[in-house]
């Protein structure tokens, strides 16, 4: 039959609508740069992306989604590793998803032949990571409302769960525990155990590896998956852009996004978009030659950034030139380092973790965590690309034998390039596809610092107090040097007159991409925290902050000093500070004297020098000596703060405080521990530890 005009119009409209539906606006003039779109997502501009997970699974033909709640990148990394393994070993059609990119009200509609994985880090005091806040509130809320109204709501949902936590915190792995409980209560079916990794014990990676094998077995059984010989399939395609030179305006040389590339960065500045902040001053806080601790003030007045005393500032580091060279060299990329390439995701759901076109040099220098601990799983992957049989056998052994791996790799803090140079006896590893490196090496992460200034005193100037990471390790030629703190050290040296600083022989592209960090700038953003002085300034405060743990307390004390100068009344302010020697690393000594002049008897500093007497004295010992006063202040509703080393100090301080309460109030220790827990729950006890 002939089609008349109306039919044609209707047909065309249907066709157009269908096309629009299936392409999800991909061709309708929206952002193509995957990095830019993740930036857009973070800013609430969805750029035509669907937030409907069911739709996403269907349109991309996936049957396994791995959601992550990640703060420092580890959970995200584990999620992509699960995705890769699911695909290569079991042929699962996997995709990784940022929890904040989707809605959750149709989790009930995900059919039972699919599986949803949750990789969830717990942050700080049992909190969800920034990107998981909405999901956490939804799923653990009183009655999360789902689209279909099934009973039980999640009766169709098959899920897998792994948590990343730190046992030195009170609420160990509470994210995965609470989410697991909530999912079970909603009728969802967990496959395998809900795994828990412990950063506090330093076993995160091994906990993850130990958890995932039985999980895969259980999952394979439940979903009827056949295991196959794992084959490496690249997720990213690398395209040479021979027509472009590195100085072409569209080539990213380390700029984090398009605005920075165009030289017109603007706010909001956040974890996707740093502010290139001028450094106003910087100096050393220690009086010794072999250890460095930096005080640095960065000026945020040219931005719309704000901060509150007690917040954190994130520094975006650059890798040291020597490590960049080592990495490029071992993979045979030295000659090609300035070639322009573009990187494309071969998988519709994969995201290229940096903007392109760019160069190998820029990727390695600004976007890859090339010095980080090597994952045992990645070693096993690289075995397939070894330069000879002997190296291959060694890589396979390292990948499968946990103890051997620890003694050979972790004990010496080897990074990937150093390890491969040893294993391959100096041969180049030119068979390794660059895609495998993008997949296997995590994204270079910003480092957080507890802001050590007061926003009342200097709202547009943020200070950082950072000890420079340097460790001598047996069996390793040169000391291990931290990424971010040695970069900050170089910035400090430059600011203090050295035009080409190379602290400990490490040099940096200190002027940044296209020299835009010249004039001494550092890329930063601010993260708001709950670590805050009491809103009533007359309340007493007790602060325990040895070493750089004193950072936020410098801010607190300066804030109270400023309040008094403004005519306000403030409560008793006690600081327990500790370091090695009064003559070496007693930082801010002069400032405490200044504070004392203004705050008078209301300010007291209690000192613990661990290397001055016959016996080591730490802050927790001094705290105990002050039992009476501490308890009396707590009874007056003093706020109690701990900052610094999470592994030992913070835990011991917690124990000592319970002992003090027990002795002074004549109650059993178990009861006193309850009191401390209660204090934490009501924010009277706050921790800022790392
Ligand atoms: P990195 O290179 O990140 O190394 C850090 C550690 O990781 C090493 O010591 C080592 O244990 C391990 N590591 C790294 N590479 C390897 C490897 N290849 N093999 C084995 N182990 C390895 N620090 C401060 O000085 N002052 C502060 O005020 C402060 N506040 C903080 C607040 C928060 C909320 C957090 C989370 C952290 C804070 N930190 C602070 C710590 C800071 O963020 C950094 O972790 C620290 O400065 C070290 O950074 P880096 O890049 O120099 O070291």
XYZ file of C-alpha atoms and ligand atoms in Angstrom:
743
model
C 0.000 0.000 0.000
C 1.074 3.537 -0.688
C 2.096 5.634 2.254
C 0.495 9.001 2.338
C 2.209 12.142 3.535
C 0.831 11.939 7.049
C 2.094 8.373 7.424
C 5.502 9.508 6.285
C 5.572 12.321 8.800
C 4.520 9.971 11.589
C 7.116 7.408 10.533
C 9.838 10.025 10.356
C 8.894 11.273 13.794
C 9.013 7.748 15.206
C 12.358 7.089 13.577
C 13.785 10.323 14.850
C 12.438 9.661 18.341
C 13.881 6.154 18.351
C 17.234 7.399 17.189
C 17.185 10.093 19.832
C 16.309 7.460 22.437
C 19.053 5.041 21.482
C 21.759 7.598 21.041
C 20.800 9.367 24.251
C 21.686 12.695 22.816
C 25.202 11.539 21.948
C 25.027 13.246 18.567
C 23.105 16.263 19.671
C 25.894 18.634 20.268
C 26.750 17.665 23.828
C 30.195 17.425 25.370
C 32.276 14.647 23.839
C 35.325 14.880 26.022
C 34.712 12.168 28.630
C 36.698 14.062 31.204
C 34.719 17.193 30.558
C 31.506 15.245 30.933
C 32.550 13.803 34.252
C 33.372 17.338 35.257
C 29.953 18.407 34.081
C 28.361 15.598 36.045
C 30.120 16.751 39.171
C 28.637 20.139 38.670
C 25.123 18.910 38.225
C 25.134 19.497 34.474
C 24.208 16.139 33.103
C 25.226 16.845 29.555
C 22.613 14.524 28.112
C 23.750 11.513 30.151
C 21.096 9.245 31.516
C 20.802 8.804 35.266
C 18.695 5.731 34.687
C 20.858 2.710 35.401
C 18.458 0.213 33.904
C 18.360 2.145 30.669
C 22.132 2.396 30.695
C 22.543 -1.370 31.182
C 20.126 -2.105 28.385
C 21.474 0.356 25.883
C 25.044 -0.786 26.462
C 24.242 -4.510 26.628
C 25.796 -4.945 30.087
C 24.893 -7.532 32.675
C 27.173 -6.487 35.517
C 27.490 -3.037 36.978
C 30.118 -2.120 39.522
C 29.238 0.933 41.559
C 31.941 2.606 43.542
C 31.963 5.038 46.455
C 35.506 6.377 46.412
C 37.332 9.251 48.046
C 40.992 8.720 47.324
C 40.641 6.565 44.205
C 41.284 3.113 45.686
C 37.653 1.980 45.601
C 37.374 3.260 42.049
C 40.493 1.334 41.131
C 39.150 -1.870 42.697
C 35.886 -1.388 40.819
C 37.664 -1.210 37.487
C 39.785 -4.200 38.372
C 36.634 -6.216 39.101
C 35.186 -5.048 35.806
C 38.257 -6.150 33.900
C 38.482 -9.501 35.631
C 34.779 -10.215 35.203
C 35.137 -9.561 31.500
C 38.397 -11.370 30.854
C 37.824 -14.451 33.044
C 34.077 -14.945 32.771
C 32.973 -12.974 29.736
C 30.673 -10.842 31.881
C 29.600 -7.624 30.197
C 30.784 -5.283 32.913
C 30.612 -1.553 33.482
C 31.926 0.656 36.238
C 29.747 3.447 37.587
C 30.247 6.369 39.891
C 27.450 6.231 42.477
C 26.727 9.909 42.029
C 26.040 9.525 38.318
C 22.852 7.466 38.745
C 19.487 7.361 40.505
C 18.701 4.356 42.658
C 14.907 4.206 42.698
C 14.863 1.555 39.983
C 17.423 -0.808 41.491
C 14.355 -2.995 42.027
C 13.829 -3.241 38.281
C 17.255 -4.700 37.532
C 16.473 -8.248 36.409
C 17.849 -11.231 38.306
C 20.079 -12.326 35.417
C 22.250 -9.273 36.077
C 24.489 -8.521 39.019
C 25.243 -5.290 40.831
C 28.530 -4.892 42.695
C 29.197 -2.275 45.343
C 32.740 -1.235 46.200
C 32.350 1.188 49.062
C 34.946 3.086 51.014
C 34.164 4.409 54.468
C 35.497 7.873 55.050
C 36.457 9.562 58.322
C 34.049 8.899 61.173
C 32.039 6.230 59.421
C 30.883 8.572 56.700
C 30.142 7.784 53.085
C 32.545 9.183 50.503
C 31.407 12.424 48.858
C 30.134 10.628 45.762
C 28.133 8.101 47.800
C 26.273 10.422 50.180
C 22.998 10.444 48.237
C 23.033 6.709 47.642
C 23.776 6.005 51.294
C 20.990 8.254 52.493
C 18.588 6.696 50.029
C 19.336 3.058 50.696
C 19.631 3.287 54.484
C 16.719 5.714 54.738
C 13.484 4.795 56.531
C 11.598 3.588 53.496
C 13.434 4.040 50.236
C 10.819 4.318 47.529
C 11.316 2.181 44.461
C 9.665 2.455 41.099
C 7.835 -0.862 40.849
C 6.452 -1.446 44.322
C 7.609 -5.110 44.397
C 7.477 -7.006 47.672
C 10.152 -7.392 48.909
C 11.400 -4.339 47.060
C 14.782 -5.730 45.987
C 13.735 -9.366 45.661
C 15.212 -9.506 42.150
C 18.516 -7.877 42.949
C 21.697 -9.959 43.041
C 24.589 -8.096 44.532
C 28.200 -8.374 45.603
C 29.816 -6.075 48.183
C 33.294 -5.068 49.229
C 34.191 -2.329 51.693
C 37.353 -0.342 52.192
C 37.918 0.780 55.758
C 40.429 1.377 58.482
C 40.200 -0.493 61.754
C 41.788 2.374 63.649
C 38.537 4.243 63.229
C 35.582 3.718 65.494
C 33.147 2.962 62.667
C 35.186 0.363 60.835
C 33.834 -0.307 57.361
C 30.459 1.037 58.389
C 29.536 1.933 54.799
C 29.644 -1.599 53.455
C 28.199 -3.002 56.671
C 25.234 -0.638 56.705
C 24.578 -0.849 52.985
C 24.746 -4.636 53.146
C 22.286 -4.660 56.031
C 19.945 -2.305 54.207
C 20.072 -4.347 50.989
C 19.368 -7.561 52.881
C 16.462 -5.948 54.672
C 15.060 -4.950 51.285
C 15.190 -8.560 50.154
C 18.247 -8.393 47.863
C 20.424 -11.508 47.466
C 24.092 -11.201 48.258
C 26.496 -13.443 46.376
C 29.542 -14.452 48.387
C 30.619 -12.689 51.555
C 30.540 -8.929 52.004
C 34.294 -8.331 51.972
C 36.150 -5.872 54.170
C 39.575 -4.421 53.452
C 41.604 -2.886 56.266
C 43.901 0.002 55.546
C 44.703 0.309 59.243
C 46.387 -3.098 59.257
C 47.977 -2.328 55.882
C 46.258 -5.342 54.336
C 43.793 -3.639 51.993
C 45.164 -5.121 48.792
C 45.538 -8.612 50.232
C 42.071 -8.492 51.817
C 40.682 -7.572 48.431
C 42.525 -10.363 46.637
C 41.526 -12.911 49.277
C 37.892 -11.847 49.084
C 37.461 -11.784 45.337
C 38.386 -15.371 44.482
C 35.627 -17.103 46.455
C 33.288 -14.313 45.336
C 33.982 -15.138 41.658
C 33.401 -18.824 42.353
C 30.059 -18.095 44.009
C 29.079 -15.673 41.262
C 30.033 -18.083 38.485
C 27.887 -20.736 40.100
C 24.918 -18.458 40.661
C 24.974 -17.003 37.148
C 26.129 -20.166 35.379
C 29.317 -18.513 34.103
C 32.077 -20.499 32.462
C 35.589 -19.517 33.347
C 37.830 -19.069 30.311
C 41.515 -18.445 29.767
C 41.865 -14.790 30.681
C 42.756 -12.807 27.608
C 43.866 -9.238 27.720
C 41.519 -6.972 25.833
C 42.454 -3.305 25.785
C 39.813 -0.908 27.045
C 41.450 2.115 25.462
C 42.604 2.730 21.928
C 45.671 4.912 21.407
C 45.636 6.921 18.202
C 48.727 8.754 16.962
C 47.965 12.328 16.016
C 50.838 12.836 13.640
C 49.423 16.087 12.348
C 49.563 17.679 15.788
C 52.602 19.013 17.626
C 52.639 19.448 21.389
C 52.373 23.218 21.085
C 49.091 23.040 19.151
C 46.458 24.836 21.226
C 44.167 21.800 21.438
C 46.819 19.517 22.924
C 46.607 18.950 26.686
C 50.006 19.196 28.317
C 48.777 18.389 31.817
C 45.830 20.767 32.044
C 43.053 19.051 33.979
C 40.192 20.193 31.738
C 39.149 22.341 28.800
C 38.903 25.583 30.753
C 42.466 25.187 31.935
C 43.561 24.295 28.409
C 41.987 27.483 27.083
C 43.658 29.449 29.852
C 40.337 30.541 31.279
C 39.833 28.414 34.407
C 36.831 29.420 36.432
C 34.947 28.137 39.450
C 33.440 26.183 40.976
C 36.846 24.804 41.896
C 36.592 21.259 43.170
C 37.929 17.733 42.855
C 37.558 17.956 39.052
C 38.750 21.488 38.613
C 41.640 22.843 40.691
C 42.388 26.482 41.303
C 45.925 27.435 40.302
C 46.721 29.322 43.492
C 49.658 31.669 44.016
C 51.910 30.685 46.905
C 52.306 33.724 49.096
C 54.981 32.499 51.525
C 56.715 29.273 52.369
C 59.337 28.302 54.914
C 60.811 25.446 56.935
C 59.465 24.661 60.366
C 62.257 22.353 61.571
C 65.771 23.316 62.603
C 67.395 20.136 61.328
C 69.099 19.308 58.077
C 67.805 15.788 57.494
C 64.076 16.352 57.955
C 61.862 18.932 56.328
C 58.537 20.292 57.410
C 56.921 23.020 55.362
C 54.706 25.926 56.179
C 53.113 27.282 53.046
C 50.462 29.951 52.520
C 48.362 29.860 49.380
C 46.278 32.781 48.249
C 42.707 31.992 47.211
C 41.608 35.617 46.819
C 41.552 35.339 43.025
C 39.005 32.505 43.216
C 35.559 32.021 44.636
C 36.939 29.379 46.999
C 36.097 29.740 50.670
C 37.126 27.791 53.723
C 36.293 27.413 57.372
C 38.837 26.781 60.090
C 39.271 22.987 60.297
C 38.668 22.286 56.582
C 41.103 20.462 54.300
C 42.987 21.734 51.294
C 43.845 19.345 48.466
C 47.126 19.749 46.604
C 47.362 18.400 43.040
C 50.914 17.136 42.724
C 53.172 16.674 39.708
C 55.421 13.607 39.506
C 59.163 14.073 39.874
C 60.963 14.260 36.524
C 63.310 11.392 37.394
C 60.379 9.055 38.053
C 58.621 10.178 34.865
C 61.814 9.411 32.913
C 62.212 6.039 34.580
C 58.631 5.083 33.758
C 58.778 6.207 30.122
C 62.136 4.503 29.731
C 61.149 1.077 31.007
C 58.202 0.933 28.606
C 60.316 2.173 25.701
C 58.414 5.441 25.397
C 61.270 7.905 25.838
C 61.612 8.680 22.143
C 57.881 9.084 21.733
C 57.300 11.037 24.932
C 56.264 14.257 23.180
C 54.254 12.593 20.409
C 50.653 13.678 20.399
C 48.108 10.924 20.893
C 44.447 10.720 21.529
C 43.008 8.044 23.747
C 39.568 6.656 23.053
C 37.491 4.347 25.180
C 36.796 1.190 23.150
C 34.031 0.389 25.575
C 31.056 2.753 25.658
C 30.947 2.749 29.450
C 34.672 3.288 30.077
C 35.995 6.767 30.798
C 39.406 7.966 29.710
C 40.869 9.236 32.982
C 42.474 12.351 31.497
C 41.658 14.752 28.683
C 43.112 14.173 25.193
C 44.732 14.801 22.691
C 47.800 14.823 24.856
C 51.331 13.426 25.056
C 52.789 10.381 26.848
C 54.892 12.776 28.890
C 51.904 14.773 30.095
C 49.890 11.662 30.959
C 52.684 10.157 33.019
C 53.715 13.428 34.667
C 50.307 14.799 35.617
C 47.799 11.980 35.603
C 49.313 8.677 36.707
C 50.220 7.557 40.218
C 53.487 6.056 38.914
C 55.216 5.900 42.315
C 52.450 4.206 44.253
C 52.587 0.679 45.665
C 52.283 -1.902 42.906
C 49.246 -4.152 42.938
C 49.935 -7.876 42.901
C 47.089 -8.411 40.499
C 48.596 -5.947 38.013
C 51.905 -7.820 38.174
C 50.110 -10.975 37.130
C 48.570 -9.083 34.190
C 51.954 -7.748 33.091
C 53.524 -11.219 33.136
C 52.004 -11.823 29.708
C 54.043 -8.929 28.292
C 57.409 -9.761 29.840
C 60.490 -9.336 27.643
C 61.676 -12.928 28.192
C 60.625 -16.236 29.737
C 62.652 -15.716 32.893
C 60.989 -12.377 33.647
C 57.638 -13.873 32.840
C 58.183 -16.685 35.336
C 59.309 -14.204 37.982
C 56.259 -11.992 37.379
C 53.954 -14.999 37.613
C 55.563 -15.983 40.896
C 55.290 -12.434 42.263
C 51.675 -12.291 41.168
C 50.693 -15.522 42.837
C 52.854 -15.705 45.967
C 51.790 -13.123 48.492
C 54.752 -13.476 50.862
C 57.299 -13.496 48.083
C 55.699 -10.390 46.623
C 55.853 -8.582 49.950
C 59.455 -9.395 50.577
C 60.534 -8.415 47.063
C 58.308 -5.445 46.305
C 56.457 -3.805 49.170
C 59.262 -4.060 51.673
C 61.390 -1.825 49.431
C 58.579 0.525 48.422
C 59.251 -0.251 44.795
C 57.113 1.442 42.216
C 56.184 -0.219 38.941
C 59.114 1.038 36.868
C 61.692 0.195 39.529
C 60.249 -3.282 39.912
C 60.184 -4.024 36.187
C 63.763 -2.815 35.836
C 64.811 -5.331 38.495
C 62.720 -8.221 37.195
C 63.714 -7.675 33.552
C 67.351 -7.015 34.483
C 67.237 -3.675 32.716
C 65.456 -4.849 29.554
C 62.679 -2.641 28.239
C 59.118 -3.798 28.550
C 58.042 -2.610 25.119
C 55.332 -5.283 24.717
C 53.130 -3.738 27.375
C 50.207 -2.003 25.632
C 49.780 1.575 26.815
C 46.120 0.795 27.452
C 47.189 -1.734 30.100
C 49.080 1.044 31.856
C 46.120 3.404 31.774
C 44.010 0.618 33.223
C 46.509 -0.684 35.747
C 48.101 2.469 37.136
C 45.720 4.580 39.205
C 44.950 8.207 38.568
C 47.294 10.632 40.298
C 45.389 11.741 43.370
C 45.305 15.095 45.102
C 46.729 14.961 48.642
C 44.772 16.454 51.514
C 46.170 18.723 54.206
C 44.447 19.958 57.347
C 44.306 23.704 56.926
C 46.485 25.309 59.594
C 45.177 28.871 59.344
C 42.065 30.511 60.764
C 39.412 31.736 58.332
C 38.420 34.393 60.835
C 41.916 35.828 60.767
C 42.731 35.284 57.078
C 39.725 34.230 55.004
C 41.572 34.325 51.687
C 44.900 32.821 52.700
C 45.144 29.106 53.445
C 48.103 27.647 55.232
C 49.474 24.127 54.929
C 51.732 22.377 57.432
C 53.318 19.364 55.790
C 56.150 17.085 56.759
C 58.200 15.973 53.767
C 57.918 12.203 53.227
C 61.321 10.581 53.056
C 62.256 7.132 54.305
C 65.443 5.146 54.257
C 64.626 1.551 53.550
C 66.917 -1.422 53.756
C 67.851 -2.978 50.439
C 67.052 0.128 48.437
C 69.702 2.506 47.131
C 68.017 5.864 47.463
C 65.436 6.776 50.102
C 61.742 6.607 49.274
C 60.415 10.148 48.613
C 56.730 11.079 48.786
C 55.155 12.495 45.634
C 53.322 15.545 46.852
C 55.489 16.684 49.736
C 58.697 16.675 47.711
C 56.915 18.652 45.002
C 55.891 21.166 47.688
C 59.484 21.234 48.883
C 60.660 22.132 45.385
C 58.032 24.883 45.222
C 59.287 26.221 48.534
C 62.884 26.234 47.307
C 61.880 28.040 44.158
C 59.992 30.632 46.106
C 62.987 31.156 48.335
C 65.217 32.024 45.416
C 66.391 28.809 43.724
C 65.434 29.152 40.042
C 65.848 25.409 39.347
C 65.209 23.574 42.565
C 65.999 19.867 42.755
C 65.556 18.765 46.352
C 67.295 15.396 46.844
C 68.061 15.363 43.131
C 64.390 15.421 42.177
C 63.298 18.001 39.625
C 59.807 19.026 38.646
C 58.035 20.802 35.816
C 57.443 23.427 38.417
C 56.050 26.003 36.002
C 53.322 23.559 34.979
C 51.665 23.003 31.608
C 52.395 25.950 29.261
C 54.206 27.611 32.175
C 50.872 28.508 33.697
C 52.056 27.701 37.242
C 54.960 30.092 36.901
C 55.245 32.912 39.405
C 54.903 30.056 41.879
C 51.472 28.573 41.813
C 50.110 25.281 43.038
C 46.843 23.632 41.924
C 44.456 23.190 44.866
C 40.861 22.776 45.925
C 39.161 22.886 49.306
C 37.259 20.105 50.997
C 34.890 21.039 53.781
C 35.098 18.968 56.932
C 33.162 18.503 60.142
C 36.233 19.094 62.271
C 35.141 22.346 63.868
C 35.511 24.444 67.005
C 32.381 24.547 69.193
C 29.936 27.199 67.961
C 29.928 28.605 71.506
C 33.443 30.049 71.943
C 33.229 30.008 75.736
C 33.265 26.193 75.726
C 36.649 24.746 76.713
C 38.615 22.778 74.135
C 41.264 20.070 74.608
C 43.399 19.387 71.535
C 45.822 16.514 71.041
C 48.034 17.036 68.019
C 51.615 15.766 67.919
C 53.792 16.445 64.869
C 51.872 17.747 61.868
C 48.750 16.745 63.778
C 49.044 20.233 65.220
C 48.039 21.719 61.843
C 44.329 22.311 62.419
C 45.006 23.327 66.038
C 47.229 26.138 64.877
C 44.113 27.299 63.049
C 41.924 26.796 66.149
C 44.321 28.674 68.429
C 44.765 31.545 66.011
C 40.991 31.715 65.686
C 40.490 31.985 69.444
C 43.273 34.547 69.675
C 41.548 36.605 66.981
C 38.240 36.311 68.845
C 39.813 37.731 71.994
C 41.375 40.534 69.974
C 37.868 41.236 68.656
C 36.630 41.540 72.234
C 35.026 38.115 72.565
C 35.385 35.788 75.541
C 36.792 32.337 74.869
C 36.965 29.229 77.028
C 39.975 27.308 78.262
C 42.149 26.108 75.374
C 44.646 23.290 76.002
C 46.995 21.860 73.394
C 48.917 18.618 73.883
C 51.799 18.753 71.436
C 54.623 16.309 70.938
C 57.723 16.004 68.809
C 61.246 14.561 69.059
C 63.276 17.419 70.527
C 62.564 20.955 71.662
C 65.554 22.147 69.636
C 64.708 20.314 66.397
C 61.104 19.909 65.432
C 59.162 22.031 67.923
C 57.169 23.845 65.289
C 55.397 27.170 65.764
C 57.086 27.665 69.133
C 57.095 31.451 68.744
C 53.455 31.501 67.721
C 52.389 29.720 70.891
C 54.110 32.439 72.910
C 52.239 35.095 70.943
C 48.989 33.270 71.567
C 49.754 33.062 75.261
C 50.193 36.839 75.403
C 46.659 37.348 74.138
C 44.853 34.351 75.600
C 46.671 34.426 78.960
C 45.800 31.707 81.436
C 43.091 30.510 79.109
C 45.743 28.950 76.903
C 47.989 26.149 77.970
C 50.382 24.033 75.939
C 51.503 20.667 77.310
C 54.630 19.286 75.674
C 55.978 15.787 75.097
C 59.493 15.478 73.685
C 60.081 11.860 72.834
C 63.863 11.975 72.486
C 65.003 14.235 75.288
C 64.730 12.168 78.415
C 65.774 8.664 79.323
C 62.274 7.444 78.475
C 60.136 8.189 75.427
C 57.332 10.540 76.362
C 54.337 10.904 74.081
C 51.240 13.072 74.199
C 49.125 10.248 75.592
C 51.441 10.021 78.623
C 51.122 13.742 79.243
C 47.365 13.499 78.825
C 47.268 10.943 81.617
C 49.220 13.245 83.930
C 46.544 15.851 83.312
C 43.733 13.425 84.192
C 42.096 15.634 86.808
C 42.050 18.761 84.724
C 40.962 16.919 81.570
C 38.082 15.261 83.354
C 36.998 18.501 85.024
C 36.929 20.240 81.650
C 35.003 17.386 80.046
C 32.425 17.717 82.781
C 32.129 21.355 81.738
C 31.352 20.041 78.230
C 34.804 20.648 76.817
C 35.290 19.563 73.199
C 38.034 16.991 72.725
C 40.022 16.873 69.476
C 42.639 14.498 68.121
C 44.617 15.052 64.939
C 47.509 13.234 63.251
C 48.626 9.627 63.164
C 45.659 7.279 62.928
C 47.550 4.031 63.313
C 48.848 4.406 66.853
C 48.455 7.768 68.504
C 44.753 8.359 67.922
C 43.835 4.921 69.156
C 45.984 5.247 72.271
C 44.564 8.652 73.054
C 41.101 7.149 72.876
C 42.112 4.407 75.322
C 43.786 6.858 77.697
C 40.772 9.118 77.700
C 38.543 6.215 78.695
C 41.002 5.343 81.498
C 40.953 8.933 82.729
C 37.165 9.001 82.791
C 37.073 5.650 84.546
C 39.545 6.638 87.275
C 38.322 10.164 87.837
C 34.632 9.283 87.883
C 35.055 5.961 89.637
C 33.241 4.007 86.948
C 34.257 0.726 85.296
C 36.370 1.014 82.151
C 33.680 -0.508 79.953
C 31.313 2.186 81.139
C 33.952 4.848 80.503
C 34.420 3.516 76.969
C 30.696 3.992 76.478
C 31.064 7.595 77.639
C 33.770 8.166 75.023
C 31.585 6.586 72.340
C 28.773 8.861 73.374
C 31.113 11.846 73.141
C 31.996 10.830 69.610
C 28.367 10.380 68.657
C 27.523 13.880 69.896
C 30.587 15.464 68.231
C 32.135 16.309 71.574
C 35.051 14.059 70.522
C 36.332 14.803 67.027
C 39.140 13.236 65.050
C 41.065 14.403 62.002
C 43.465 11.557 61.413
C 45.315 10.013 58.499
P 53.081 9.522 48.991
O 53.918 9.404 47.809
O 51.623 9.566 48.806
O 53.442 8.341 50.005
C 52.735 8.251 51.233
C 52.910 6.867 51.835
O 52.336 5.884 50.975
C 54.336 6.405 52.040
O 54.847 6.864 53.260
C 54.177 4.904 52.032
O 53.712 4.472 53.277
C 53.099 4.688 51.020
N 53.683 4.437 49.704
C 53.772 5.294 48.667
N 54.366 4.692 47.609
C 54.674 3.448 47.992
C 55.283 2.336 47.337
N 55.700 2.390 46.077
N 55.405 1.189 48.024
C 54.983 1.093 49.299
N 54.398 2.122 49.972
C 54.245 3.270 49.331
N 49.995 15.452 56.054
C 50.673 16.490 56.591
O 51.904 16.525 56.546
N 50.006 17.535 57.187
C 48.658 17.577 57.275
O 48.099 18.528 57.806
C 47.924 16.480 56.708
N 46.576 16.455 56.780
C 45.887 15.419 56.229
C 44.489 15.403 56.298
C 43.784 14.368 55.733
C 42.272 14.365 55.805
C 44.464 13.315 55.085
C 43.715 12.187 54.463
C 45.848 13.318 55.031
C 46.575 14.367 55.593
N 47.966 14.389 55.514
C 48.646 15.435 56.085
C 48.723 13.362 54.764
C 48.923 13.855 53.313
O 47.680 13.860 52.629
C 49.866 12.963 52.494
O 49.465 11.645 52.613
C 51.303 13.065 52.910
O 51.727 14.420 52.806
C 52.205 12.202 52.028
O 52.019 12.557 50.692
P 53.130 12.300 49.605
O 52.481 12.432 48.271
O 54.325 13.129 49.869
O 53.526 10.796 49.866
